[in-house]
Short mmCIF file of C-alpha atoms and ligand atoms in Angstrom, two decimals:
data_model
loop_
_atom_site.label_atom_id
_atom_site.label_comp_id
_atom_site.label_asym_id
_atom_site.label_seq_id
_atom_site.Cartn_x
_atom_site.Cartn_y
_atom_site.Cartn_z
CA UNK A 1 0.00 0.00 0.00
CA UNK A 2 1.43 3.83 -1.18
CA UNK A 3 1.28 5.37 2.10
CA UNK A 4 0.78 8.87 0.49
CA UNK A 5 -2.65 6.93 -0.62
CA UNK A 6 -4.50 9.97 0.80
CA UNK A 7 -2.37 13.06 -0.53
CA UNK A 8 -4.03 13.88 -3.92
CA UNK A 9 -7.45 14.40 -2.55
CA UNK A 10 -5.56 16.79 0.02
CA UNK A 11 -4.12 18.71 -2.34
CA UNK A 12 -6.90 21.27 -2.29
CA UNK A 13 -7.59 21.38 1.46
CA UNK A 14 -9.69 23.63 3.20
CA UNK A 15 -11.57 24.11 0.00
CA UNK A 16 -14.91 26.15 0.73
CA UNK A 17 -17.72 26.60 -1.73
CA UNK A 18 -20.24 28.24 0.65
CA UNK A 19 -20.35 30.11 4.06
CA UNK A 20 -20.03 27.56 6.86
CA UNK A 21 -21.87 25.70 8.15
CA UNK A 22 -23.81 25.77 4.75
CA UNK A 23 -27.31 25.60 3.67
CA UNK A 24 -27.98 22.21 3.29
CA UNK A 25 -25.84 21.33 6.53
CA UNK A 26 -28.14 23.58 8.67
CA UNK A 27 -31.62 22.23 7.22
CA UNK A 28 -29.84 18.19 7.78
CA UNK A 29 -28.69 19.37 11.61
CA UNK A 30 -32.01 21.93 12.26
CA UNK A 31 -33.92 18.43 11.40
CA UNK A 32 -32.00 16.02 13.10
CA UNK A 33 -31.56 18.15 16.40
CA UNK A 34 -35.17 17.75 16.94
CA UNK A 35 -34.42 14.17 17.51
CA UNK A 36 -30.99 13.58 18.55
CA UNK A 37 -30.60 15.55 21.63
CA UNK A 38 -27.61 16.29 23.64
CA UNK A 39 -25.09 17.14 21.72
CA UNK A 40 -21.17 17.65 22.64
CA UNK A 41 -20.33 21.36 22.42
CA UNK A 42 -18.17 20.05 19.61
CA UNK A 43 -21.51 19.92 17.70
CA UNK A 44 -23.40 22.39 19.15
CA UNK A 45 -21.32 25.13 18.65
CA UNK A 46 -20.57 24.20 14.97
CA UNK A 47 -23.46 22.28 13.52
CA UNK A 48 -21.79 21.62 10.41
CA UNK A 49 -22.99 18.25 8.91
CA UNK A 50 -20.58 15.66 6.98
CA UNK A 51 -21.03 13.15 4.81
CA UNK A 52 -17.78 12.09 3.65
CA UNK A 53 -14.63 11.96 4.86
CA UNK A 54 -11.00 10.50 2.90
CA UNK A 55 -7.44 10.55 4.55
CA UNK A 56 -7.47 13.90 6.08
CA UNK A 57 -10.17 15.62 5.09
CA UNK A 58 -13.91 15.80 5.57
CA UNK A 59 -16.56 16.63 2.98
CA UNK A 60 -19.89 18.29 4.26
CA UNK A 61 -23.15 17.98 2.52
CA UNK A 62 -22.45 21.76 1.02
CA UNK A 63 -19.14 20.41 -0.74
CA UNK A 64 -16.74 22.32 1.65
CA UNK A 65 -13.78 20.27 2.64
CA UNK A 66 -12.40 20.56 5.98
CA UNK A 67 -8.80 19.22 6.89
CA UNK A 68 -9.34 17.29 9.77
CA UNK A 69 -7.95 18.19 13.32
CA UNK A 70 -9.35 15.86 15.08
CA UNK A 71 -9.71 12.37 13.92
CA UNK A 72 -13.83 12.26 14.96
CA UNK A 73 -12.63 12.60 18.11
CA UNK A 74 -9.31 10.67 18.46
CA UNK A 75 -10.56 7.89 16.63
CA UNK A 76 -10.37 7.70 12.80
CA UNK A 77 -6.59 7.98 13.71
CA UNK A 78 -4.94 6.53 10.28
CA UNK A 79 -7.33 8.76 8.07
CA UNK A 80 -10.53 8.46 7.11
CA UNK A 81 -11.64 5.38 5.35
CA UNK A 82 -8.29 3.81 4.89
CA UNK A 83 -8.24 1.48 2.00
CA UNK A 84 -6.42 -1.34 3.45
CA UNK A 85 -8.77 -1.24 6.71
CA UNK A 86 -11.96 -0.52 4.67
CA UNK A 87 -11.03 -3.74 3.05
CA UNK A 88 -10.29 -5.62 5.72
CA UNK A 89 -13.44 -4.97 7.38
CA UNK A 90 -15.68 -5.52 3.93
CA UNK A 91 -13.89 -8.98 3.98
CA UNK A 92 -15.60 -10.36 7.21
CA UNK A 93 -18.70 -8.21 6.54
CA UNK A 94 -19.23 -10.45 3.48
CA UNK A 95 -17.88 -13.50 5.19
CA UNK A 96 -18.43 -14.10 8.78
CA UNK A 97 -19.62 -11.11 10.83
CA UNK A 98 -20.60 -12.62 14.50
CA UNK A 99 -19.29 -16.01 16.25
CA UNK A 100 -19.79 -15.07 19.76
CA UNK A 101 -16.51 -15.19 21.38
CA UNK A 102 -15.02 -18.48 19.78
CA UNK A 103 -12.07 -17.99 17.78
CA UNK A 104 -11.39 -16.96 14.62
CA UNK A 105 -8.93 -16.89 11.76
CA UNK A 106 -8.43 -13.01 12.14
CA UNK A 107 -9.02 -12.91 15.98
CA UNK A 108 -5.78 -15.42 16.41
CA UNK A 109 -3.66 -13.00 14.60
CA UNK A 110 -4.88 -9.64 16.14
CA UNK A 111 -4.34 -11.15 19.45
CA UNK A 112 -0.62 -12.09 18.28
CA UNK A 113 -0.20 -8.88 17.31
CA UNK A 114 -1.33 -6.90 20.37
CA UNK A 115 1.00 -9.49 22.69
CA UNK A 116 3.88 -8.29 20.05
CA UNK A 117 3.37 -4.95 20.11
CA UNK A 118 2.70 -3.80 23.49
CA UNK A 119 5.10 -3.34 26.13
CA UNK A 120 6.48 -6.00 28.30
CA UNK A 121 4.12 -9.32 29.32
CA UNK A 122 0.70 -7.66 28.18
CA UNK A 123 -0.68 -10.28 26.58
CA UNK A 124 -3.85 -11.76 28.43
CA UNK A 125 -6.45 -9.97 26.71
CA UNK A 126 -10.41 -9.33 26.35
CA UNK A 127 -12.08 -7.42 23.94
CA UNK A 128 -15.06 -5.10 23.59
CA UNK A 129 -16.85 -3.05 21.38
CA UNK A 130 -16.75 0.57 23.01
CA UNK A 131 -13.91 2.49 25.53
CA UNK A 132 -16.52 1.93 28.77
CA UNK A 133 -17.53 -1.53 28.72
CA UNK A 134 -13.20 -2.08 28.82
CA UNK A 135 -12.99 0.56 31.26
CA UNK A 136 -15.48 -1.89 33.01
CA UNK A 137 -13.89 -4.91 32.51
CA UNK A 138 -10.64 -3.66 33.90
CA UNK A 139 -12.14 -2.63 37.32
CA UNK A 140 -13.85 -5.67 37.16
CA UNK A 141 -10.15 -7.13 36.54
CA UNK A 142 -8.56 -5.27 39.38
CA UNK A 143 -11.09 -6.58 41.80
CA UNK A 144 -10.26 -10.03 40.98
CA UNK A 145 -6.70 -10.14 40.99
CA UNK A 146 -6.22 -8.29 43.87
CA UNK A 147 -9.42 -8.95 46.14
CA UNK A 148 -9.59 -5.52 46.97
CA UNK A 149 -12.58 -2.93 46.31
CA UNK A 150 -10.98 0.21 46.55
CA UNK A 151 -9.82 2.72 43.53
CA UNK A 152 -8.02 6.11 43.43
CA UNK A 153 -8.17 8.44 40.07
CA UNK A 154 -6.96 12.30 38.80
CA UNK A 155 -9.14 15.24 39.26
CA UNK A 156 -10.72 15.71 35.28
CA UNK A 157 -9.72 12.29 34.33
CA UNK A 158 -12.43 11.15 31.98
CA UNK A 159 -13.05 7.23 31.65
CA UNK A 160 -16.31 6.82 29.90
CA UNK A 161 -20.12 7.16 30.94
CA UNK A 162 -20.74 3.83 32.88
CA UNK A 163 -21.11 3.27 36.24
CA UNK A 164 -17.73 2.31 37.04
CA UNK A 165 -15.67 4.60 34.73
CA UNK A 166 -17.95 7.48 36.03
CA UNK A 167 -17.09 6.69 39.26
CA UNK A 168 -13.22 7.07 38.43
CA UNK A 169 -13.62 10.81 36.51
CA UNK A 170 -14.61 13.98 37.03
CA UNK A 171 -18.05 14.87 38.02
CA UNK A 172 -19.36 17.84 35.88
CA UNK A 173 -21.43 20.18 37.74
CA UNK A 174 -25.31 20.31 36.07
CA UNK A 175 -24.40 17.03 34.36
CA UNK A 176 -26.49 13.82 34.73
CA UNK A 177 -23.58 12.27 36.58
CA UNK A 178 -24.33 15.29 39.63
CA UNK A 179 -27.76 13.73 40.15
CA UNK A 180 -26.27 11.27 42.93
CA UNK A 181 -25.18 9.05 43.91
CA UNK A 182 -22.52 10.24 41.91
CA UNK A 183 -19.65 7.92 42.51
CA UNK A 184 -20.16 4.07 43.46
CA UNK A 185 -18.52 3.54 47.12
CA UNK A 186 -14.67 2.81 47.54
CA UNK A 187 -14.08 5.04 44.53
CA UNK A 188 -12.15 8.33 45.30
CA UNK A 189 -9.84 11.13 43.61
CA UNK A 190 -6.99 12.91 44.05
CA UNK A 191 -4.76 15.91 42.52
CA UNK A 192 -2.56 15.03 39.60
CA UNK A 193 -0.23 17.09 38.44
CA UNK A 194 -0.38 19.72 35.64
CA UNK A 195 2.78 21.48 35.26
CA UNK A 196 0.99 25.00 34.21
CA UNK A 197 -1.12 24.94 37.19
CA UNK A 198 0.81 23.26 39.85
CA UNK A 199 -0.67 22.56 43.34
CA UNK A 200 2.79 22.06 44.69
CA UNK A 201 6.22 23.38 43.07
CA UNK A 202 9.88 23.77 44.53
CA UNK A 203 11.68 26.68 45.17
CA UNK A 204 12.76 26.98 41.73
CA UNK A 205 8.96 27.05 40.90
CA UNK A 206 8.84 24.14 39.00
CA UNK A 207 6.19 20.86 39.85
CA UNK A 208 7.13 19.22 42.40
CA UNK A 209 5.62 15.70 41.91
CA UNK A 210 7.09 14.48 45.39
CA UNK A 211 4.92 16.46 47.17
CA UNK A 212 1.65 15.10 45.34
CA UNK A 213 2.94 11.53 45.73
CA UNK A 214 3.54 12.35 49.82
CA UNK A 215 -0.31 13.61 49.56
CA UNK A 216 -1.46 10.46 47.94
CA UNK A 217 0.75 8.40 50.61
CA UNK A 218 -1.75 10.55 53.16
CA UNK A 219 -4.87 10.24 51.14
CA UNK A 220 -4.80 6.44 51.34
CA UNK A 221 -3.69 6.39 55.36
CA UNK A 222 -6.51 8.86 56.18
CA UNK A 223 -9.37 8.18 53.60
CA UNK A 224 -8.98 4.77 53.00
CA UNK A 225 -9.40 1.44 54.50
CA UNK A 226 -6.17 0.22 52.64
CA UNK A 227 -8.50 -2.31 50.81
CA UNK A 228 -7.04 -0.84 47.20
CA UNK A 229 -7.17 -2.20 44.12
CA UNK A 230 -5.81 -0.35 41.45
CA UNK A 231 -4.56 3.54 40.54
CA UNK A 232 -6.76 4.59 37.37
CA UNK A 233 -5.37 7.01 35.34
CA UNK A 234 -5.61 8.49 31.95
CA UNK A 235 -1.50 8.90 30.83
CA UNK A 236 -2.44 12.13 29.92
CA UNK A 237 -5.39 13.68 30.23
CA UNK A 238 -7.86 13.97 26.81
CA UNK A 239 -11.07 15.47 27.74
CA UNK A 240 -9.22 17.79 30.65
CA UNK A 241 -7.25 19.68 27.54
CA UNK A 242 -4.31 17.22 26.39
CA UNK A 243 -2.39 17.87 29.95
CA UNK A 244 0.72 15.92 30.66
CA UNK A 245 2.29 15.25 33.50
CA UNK A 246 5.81 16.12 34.31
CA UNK A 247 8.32 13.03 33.38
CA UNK A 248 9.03 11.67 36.58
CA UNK A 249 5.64 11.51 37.76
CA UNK A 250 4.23 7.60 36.71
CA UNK A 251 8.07 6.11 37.58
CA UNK A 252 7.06 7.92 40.84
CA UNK A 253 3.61 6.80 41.27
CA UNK A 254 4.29 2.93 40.58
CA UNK A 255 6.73 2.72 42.54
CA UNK A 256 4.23 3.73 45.70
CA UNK A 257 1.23 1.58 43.60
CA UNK A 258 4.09 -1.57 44.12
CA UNK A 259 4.32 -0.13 48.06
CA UNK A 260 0.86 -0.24 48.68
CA UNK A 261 0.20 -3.68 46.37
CA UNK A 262 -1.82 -1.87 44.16
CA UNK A 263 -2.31 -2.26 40.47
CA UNK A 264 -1.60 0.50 38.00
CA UNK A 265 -4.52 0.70 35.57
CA UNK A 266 -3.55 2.73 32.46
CA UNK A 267 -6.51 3.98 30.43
CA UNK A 268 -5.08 4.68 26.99
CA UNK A 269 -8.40 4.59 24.97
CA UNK A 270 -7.59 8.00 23.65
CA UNK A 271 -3.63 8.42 23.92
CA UNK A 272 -2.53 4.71 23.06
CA UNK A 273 -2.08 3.26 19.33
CA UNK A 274 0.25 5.98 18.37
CA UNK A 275 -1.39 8.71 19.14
CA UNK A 276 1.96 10.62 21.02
CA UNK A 277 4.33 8.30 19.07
CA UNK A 278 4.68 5.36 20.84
CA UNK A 279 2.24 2.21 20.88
CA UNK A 280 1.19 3.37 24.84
CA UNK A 281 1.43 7.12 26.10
CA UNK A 282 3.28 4.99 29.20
CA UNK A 283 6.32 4.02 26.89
CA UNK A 284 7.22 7.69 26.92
CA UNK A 285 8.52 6.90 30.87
CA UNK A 286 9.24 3.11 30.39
CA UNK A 287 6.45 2.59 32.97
CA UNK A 288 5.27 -0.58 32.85
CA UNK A 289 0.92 -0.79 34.04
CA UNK A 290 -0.60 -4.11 35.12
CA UNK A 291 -3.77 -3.12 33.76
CA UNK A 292 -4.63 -1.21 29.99
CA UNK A 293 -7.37 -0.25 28.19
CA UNK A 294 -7.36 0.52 24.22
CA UNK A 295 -9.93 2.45 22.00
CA UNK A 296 -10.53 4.71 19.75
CA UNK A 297 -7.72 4.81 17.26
CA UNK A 298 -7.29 1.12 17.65
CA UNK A 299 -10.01 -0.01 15.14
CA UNK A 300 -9.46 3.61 13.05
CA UNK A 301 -13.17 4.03 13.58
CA UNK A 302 -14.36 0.66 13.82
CA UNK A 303 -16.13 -0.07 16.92
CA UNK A 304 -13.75 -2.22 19.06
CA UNK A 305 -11.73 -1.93 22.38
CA UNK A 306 -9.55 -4.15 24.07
CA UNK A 307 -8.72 -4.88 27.73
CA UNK A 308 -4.89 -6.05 28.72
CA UNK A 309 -3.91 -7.22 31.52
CA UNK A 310 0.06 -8.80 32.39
CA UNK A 311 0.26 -12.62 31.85
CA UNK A 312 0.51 -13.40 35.24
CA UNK A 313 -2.83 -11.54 35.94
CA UNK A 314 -4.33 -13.43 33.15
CA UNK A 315 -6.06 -16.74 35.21
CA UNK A 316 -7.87 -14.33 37.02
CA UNK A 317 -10.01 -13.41 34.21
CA UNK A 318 -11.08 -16.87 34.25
CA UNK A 319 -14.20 -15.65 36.87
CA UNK A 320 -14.73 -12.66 34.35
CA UNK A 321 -16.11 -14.02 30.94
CA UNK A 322 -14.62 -12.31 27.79
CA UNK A 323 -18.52 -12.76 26.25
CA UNK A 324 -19.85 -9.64 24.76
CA UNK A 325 -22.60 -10.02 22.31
CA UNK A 326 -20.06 -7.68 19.48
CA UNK A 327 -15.92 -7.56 21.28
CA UNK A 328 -14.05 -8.92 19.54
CA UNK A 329 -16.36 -10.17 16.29
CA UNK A 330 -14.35 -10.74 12.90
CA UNK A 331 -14.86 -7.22 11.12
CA UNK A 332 -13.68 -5.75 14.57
CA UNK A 333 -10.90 -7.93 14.69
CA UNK A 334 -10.02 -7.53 11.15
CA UNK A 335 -10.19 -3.55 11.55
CA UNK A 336 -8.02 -3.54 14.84
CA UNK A 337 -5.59 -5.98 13.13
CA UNK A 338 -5.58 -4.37 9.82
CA UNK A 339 -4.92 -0.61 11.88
CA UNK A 340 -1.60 -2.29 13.80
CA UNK A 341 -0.26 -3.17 10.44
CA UNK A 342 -1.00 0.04 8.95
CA UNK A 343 1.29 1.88 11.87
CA UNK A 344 3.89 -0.84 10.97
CA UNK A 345 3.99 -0.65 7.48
CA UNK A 346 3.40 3.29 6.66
CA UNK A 347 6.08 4.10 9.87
CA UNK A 348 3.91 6.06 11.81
CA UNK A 349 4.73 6.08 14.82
CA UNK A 350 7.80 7.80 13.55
CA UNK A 351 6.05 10.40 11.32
CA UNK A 352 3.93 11.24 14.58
CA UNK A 353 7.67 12.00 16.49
CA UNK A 354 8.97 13.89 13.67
CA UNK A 355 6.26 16.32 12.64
CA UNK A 356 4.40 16.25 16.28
CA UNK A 357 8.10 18.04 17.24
CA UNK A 358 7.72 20.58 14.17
CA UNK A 359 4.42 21.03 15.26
CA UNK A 360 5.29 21.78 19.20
CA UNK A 361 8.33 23.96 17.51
CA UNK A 362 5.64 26.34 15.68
CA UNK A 363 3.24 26.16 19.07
CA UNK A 364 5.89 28.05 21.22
CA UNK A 365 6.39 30.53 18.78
CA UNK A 366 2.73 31.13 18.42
CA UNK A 367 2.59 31.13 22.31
CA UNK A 368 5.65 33.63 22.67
CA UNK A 369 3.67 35.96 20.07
CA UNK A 370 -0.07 36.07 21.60
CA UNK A 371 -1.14 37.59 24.22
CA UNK A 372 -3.74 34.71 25.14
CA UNK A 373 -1.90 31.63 24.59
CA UNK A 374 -0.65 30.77 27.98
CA UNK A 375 0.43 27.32 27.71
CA UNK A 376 0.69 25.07 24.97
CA UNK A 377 1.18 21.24 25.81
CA UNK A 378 1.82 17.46 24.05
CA UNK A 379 3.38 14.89 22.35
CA UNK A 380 2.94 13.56 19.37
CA UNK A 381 -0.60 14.29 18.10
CA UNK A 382 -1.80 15.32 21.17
CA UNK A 383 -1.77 18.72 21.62
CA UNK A 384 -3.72 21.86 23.49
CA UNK A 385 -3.51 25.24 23.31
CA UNK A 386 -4.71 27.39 26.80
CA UNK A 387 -6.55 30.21 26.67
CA UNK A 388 -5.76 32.80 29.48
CA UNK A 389 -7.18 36.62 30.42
CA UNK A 390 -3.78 37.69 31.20
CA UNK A 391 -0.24 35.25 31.00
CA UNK A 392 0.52 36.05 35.11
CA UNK A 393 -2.50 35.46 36.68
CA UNK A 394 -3.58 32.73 33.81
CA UNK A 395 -7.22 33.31 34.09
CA UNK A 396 -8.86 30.67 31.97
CA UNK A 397 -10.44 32.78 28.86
CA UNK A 398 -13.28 30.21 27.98
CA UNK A 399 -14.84 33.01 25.80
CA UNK A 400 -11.74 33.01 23.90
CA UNK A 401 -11.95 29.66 23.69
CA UNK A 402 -14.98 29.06 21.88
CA UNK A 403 -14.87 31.89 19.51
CA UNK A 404 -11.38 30.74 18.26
CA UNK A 405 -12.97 27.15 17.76
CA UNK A 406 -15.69 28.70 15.82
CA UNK A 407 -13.65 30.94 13.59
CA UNK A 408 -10.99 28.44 12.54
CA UNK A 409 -13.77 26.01 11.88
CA UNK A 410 -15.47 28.62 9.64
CA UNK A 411 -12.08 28.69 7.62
CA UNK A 412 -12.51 24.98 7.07
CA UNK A 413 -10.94 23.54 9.97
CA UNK A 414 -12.48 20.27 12.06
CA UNK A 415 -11.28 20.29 15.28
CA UNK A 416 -12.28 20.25 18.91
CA UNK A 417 -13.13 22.80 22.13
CA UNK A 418 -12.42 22.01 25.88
CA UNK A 419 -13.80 25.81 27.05
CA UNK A 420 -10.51 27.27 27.11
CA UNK A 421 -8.07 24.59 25.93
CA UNK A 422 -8.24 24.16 22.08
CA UNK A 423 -7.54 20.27 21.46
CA UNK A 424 -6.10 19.09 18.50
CA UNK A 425 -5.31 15.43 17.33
CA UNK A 426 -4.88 14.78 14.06
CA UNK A 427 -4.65 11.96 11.87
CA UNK A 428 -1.43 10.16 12.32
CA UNK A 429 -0.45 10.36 8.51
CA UNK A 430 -0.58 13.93 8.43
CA UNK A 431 2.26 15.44 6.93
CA UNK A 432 4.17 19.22 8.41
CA UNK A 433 2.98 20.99 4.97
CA UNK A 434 -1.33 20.04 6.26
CA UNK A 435 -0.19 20.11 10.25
CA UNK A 436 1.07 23.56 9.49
CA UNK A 437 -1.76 24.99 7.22
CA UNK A 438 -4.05 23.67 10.39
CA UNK A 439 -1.94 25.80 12.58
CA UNK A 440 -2.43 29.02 10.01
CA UNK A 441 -5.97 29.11 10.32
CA UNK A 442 -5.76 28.66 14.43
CA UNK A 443 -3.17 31.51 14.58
CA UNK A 444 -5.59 33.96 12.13
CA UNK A 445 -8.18 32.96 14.35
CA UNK A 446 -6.65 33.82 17.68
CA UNK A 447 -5.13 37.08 15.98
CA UNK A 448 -8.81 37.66 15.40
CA UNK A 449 -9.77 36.38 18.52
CA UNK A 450 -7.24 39.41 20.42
CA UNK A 451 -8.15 42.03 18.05
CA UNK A 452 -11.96 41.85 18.91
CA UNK A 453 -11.32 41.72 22.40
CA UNK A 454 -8.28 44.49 22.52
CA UNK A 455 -5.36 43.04 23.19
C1 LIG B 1 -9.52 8.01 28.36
C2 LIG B 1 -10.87 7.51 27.96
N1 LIG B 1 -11.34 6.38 28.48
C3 LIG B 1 -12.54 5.87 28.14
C4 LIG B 1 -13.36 6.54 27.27
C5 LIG B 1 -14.72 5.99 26.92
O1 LIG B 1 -14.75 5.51 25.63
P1 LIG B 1 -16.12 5.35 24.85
O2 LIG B 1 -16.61 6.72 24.52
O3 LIG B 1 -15.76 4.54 23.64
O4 LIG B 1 -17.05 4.59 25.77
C6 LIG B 1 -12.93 7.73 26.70
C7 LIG B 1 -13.78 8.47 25.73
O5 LIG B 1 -13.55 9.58 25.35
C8 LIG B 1 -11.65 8.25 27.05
O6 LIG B 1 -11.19 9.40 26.54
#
C-alpha cells in the first residue's frame, strides 16, 4: 500500500464553496436536532454536517472540505476510510460477521499482534466493542486479581459514561452524573499534576511531583481502609485539555502503587495506538501498568476496544467471561488488526515523532507571540492550546476559547473545544505541509480572537 494513498485528494484542502456551516448542513442538523438531543459542544457550537470523509479531510453535505484536526474525536486515527482497513473490514462483513466469542482466523492474529506490540508481558487480553464496557472490565479485573474494592483516580480524568468509569472521573457540575449518587462507594480522587497549574512546586517554581505523591501516601492512610485495588489514570489527560504530566511523575507513582500492592490501571483509549508516538502514552517513561485499556484509534473508527492485563494476571479473568454479544467479532478484529499493520507498514509512529516536534516547535512561537496563549502542551498528536485573560495570573479565557474554535472552523478547519483549551489530534499520517496549514488558520483565528477583544 502507497502510504501517500490519501495526498491527492488533500491537495486542495480547506476548499470552501459556501459560508459555513452551509445551507444544506443547517436544514440536515435543524432536522435532526429535533431528535438527537444532547449534543457535545463540539456539535453544538458548529453544527456543520458531513457526509464524507477520505485521509485527512472531511466533505460536508455543502461540498466544503475541511482538513481534519481531530480524527472524529481521536478515533479515525490513520485517516478516514483507509483502504487497506476498509477492506479488511468488507472482507468479514461479506464473510463471517458474529461467532460469539469463539475464535477466529483473524481474531488469532490480532491477538498475536497486540501481545507483540505492546510493552512487556501484556498479553492476556479481552475485547469489547466501546472504551466503557473495557474501562469496566478492567475494574472488574482489578477486583479479581487483587481482592480488593478500593480505587483512586486524577481530578478531570475522563473514563467513559458507565457506572464504574464514572465513578473514576470527574463529576461535571449540572451534568447527569451530579444527580447522585454520583460515585459508586470505595471510589475516590486525588490531585494530579499539571505542570501550568501546579498545586505544589519547589523553590525553583517548577512541579514538584514528590509532594503530590507524599499527599497520595496521606490520602490512602486517612481516607482509606487500605483495601485498594488499582490507581486509574488516563497517561495524559484527553477530555481535561491534552495535559501531561511532568516526566518523573508515573516512575514515581508505581513505585508507591508496588508499596501499597496496588495495580496500575492505564486507560489509553484515547492516547494509546500511536497517538503521542509510541504504541502506549506509558512508553514515553518506560512505565510498565498491570492493567490497559485501548480504544478509539485502535479499530481507526471501527467499533472495538480491548482490555490487557500482564500474563501473570491473566487466570484471574477466568471468573470474568470475555462474552460480549459484538468484542471482539471478525470485522472488529479484522479492523483492529488491519490498523496495527498500517502503523507498521506506513512508519507512523515515527512520522507522529517527527512532525508532532515541528508542530510543538511552531506552538511556542505562536505562544511567545499572543497575548492569550498561555500554555501550549503534548506529544505527538496530542496537543492543546490554553486560553488565558492575562499570562501572570492565567485566568482561563473560555470566551476566547470558543470563539477561536468557531472561527478556525469557519475557515474549514475540524477540530475540537475544551472551554478554554483548544484540542487538536490529528490523523497520524498527516504530513508538516497540512499540520502547518491547520496551525495558520488557528493563529488567524486567535489574531482575530485578540483584536476583537483588545489586546
Ligand atoms: C480516556 C478515555 N477512556 C474511556 C473513554 C470511553 O470511551 P467510549 O466513549 O468509547 O465509551 C474515553 C472516551 O472519550 C476516554 O477518553
Amino acid at each position: 500500500m502507497n502510504k501517500d494513498w490519501w495526498k491527492k485528494n488533500a491537495e486542495n484542502v480547506p476548499s470552501l464553496v459556501t459560508e459555513t456551516p452551509g445551507p444544506k448542513s443547517k436544514a440536515m442538523h435543524g432536522n435532526a436536532a429535533k431528535y438527537m438531543k444532547g449534543l457535545s459542544s463540539q456539535v453544538k457550537l458548529f453544527p456543520v454536517c458531513f457526509e464524507e470523509g477520505y485521509g485527512i479531510t472531511l466533505t460536508d453535505v455543502d461540498g466544503n472540505k475541511y482538513l481534519d484536526f481531530s480524527s472524529g474525536i481521536y478515533v479515525t486515527s490513520l485517516g478516514h476510510c483507509h483502504p487497506k482497513i476498509s477492506e479488511a473490514i468488507s472482507y468479514w462483513a461479506k464473510k463471517l460477521m458474529n461467532a460469539h466469542d469463539f475464535t477466529t482466523p483473524v481474531k488469532e492474529k490480532l491477538l498475536e499482534k497486540m501481545a507483540d506490540v505492546l510493552p512487556g508481558n501484556l498479553n492476556a487480553i479481552q475485547l469489547y466493542s466501546d472504551g466503557s464496557s473495557a474501562v469496566e472490565a478492567a475494574i472488574r479485573a482489578a477486583r479479581a486479581i487483587t481482592g480488593k474494592h478500593e480505587f483512586i483516580s486524577g481530578f478531570r480524568d475522563f473514563h467513559g459514561k458507565s457506572m464504574a468509569a464514572v465513578s473514576c472521573g470527574q463529576m461535571i457540575r449540572g451534568d447527569v452524573f451530579s444527580y447522585g449518587p454520583t460515585r459508586a462507594p470505595g471510589f475516590y480522587m486525588v490531585p494530579r499534576p499539571d505542570p501550568y497549574r501546579p498545586l505544589w512546586t519547589k523553590n525553583d517554581g517548577t512541579i514538584d511531583t514528590d509532594k503530590y505523591i507524599e499527599f497520595y501516601e496521606q490520602f490512602i492512610t486517612e481516607s482509606t481502609v487500605g483495601n485498594l485495588a488499582a490507581f486509574v489514570l488516563e497517561p495524559a489527560q484527553g477530555w481535561a485539555g491534552s495535559i501531561f504530566p511532568p516526566d518523573d511523575f508515573f516512575p514515581k507513582l508505581k513505585k508507591l502503587c508496588e508499596k501499597y500492592k496496588m495495580l496500575l490501571f492505564d486507560d489509553e483509549v484515547l492516547a494509546g495506538m500511536g497517538r503521542t508516538g509510541e504504541w502506549l502514552c506509558m512508553n514515553h517513561w518506560d512505565v510498565q501498568p498491570d492493567i490497559v485499556t485501548l480504544g478509539k484509534s485502535f479499530g481507526n473508527g471501527f467499533p472495538v476496544t480491548a482490555m490487557v492485563l500482564k500474563e501473570e494476571h491473566g487466570e484471574a479473568l477466568e471468573s470474568i467471561s470475555a462474552s460480549s454479544s459484538y468484542g471482539g467479532n471478525p470485522m472488529a478484529c479484522a479492523a483492529a488488526l488491519a490498523s496495527i499493520e498500517v502503523i507498521e507498514e506506513e512508519q507512523l509512529l515515527d512520522n507522529v515523532r517527527t512532525v508532532g516536534k515541528a508542530i510543538m516547535k511552531r506552538l511556542e512561537n505562536m505562544k511567545a507571540a499572543h497575548p492569550i496563549i498561555g500554555d501550549v502542551k503534548g506529544k505527538g498528536f496530542l496537543l492543546g492550546v490554553e486560553l488565558v485573560k492575562d499570562k501572570q495570573t492565567k485566568e482561563p479565557f473560555a470566551q476566547a476559547g470558543t470563539l477561536v474554535y468557531q472561527k478556525a472552523f469557519r475557515k474549514g478547519l475540524a477540530w475540537i473545544p475544551a472551554g478554554h483549551i483548544l484540542r487538536m489530534s490529528p490523523p497520524l499520517i498527516m504530513d508538516e505541509e497540512h499540520a502547518m496549514k491547520g496551525l495558520d488558520m488557528i493563529e488567524e483565528s486567535i489574531a482575530e480572537v485578540e483584536k476583537e477583544f483588545g489586546y
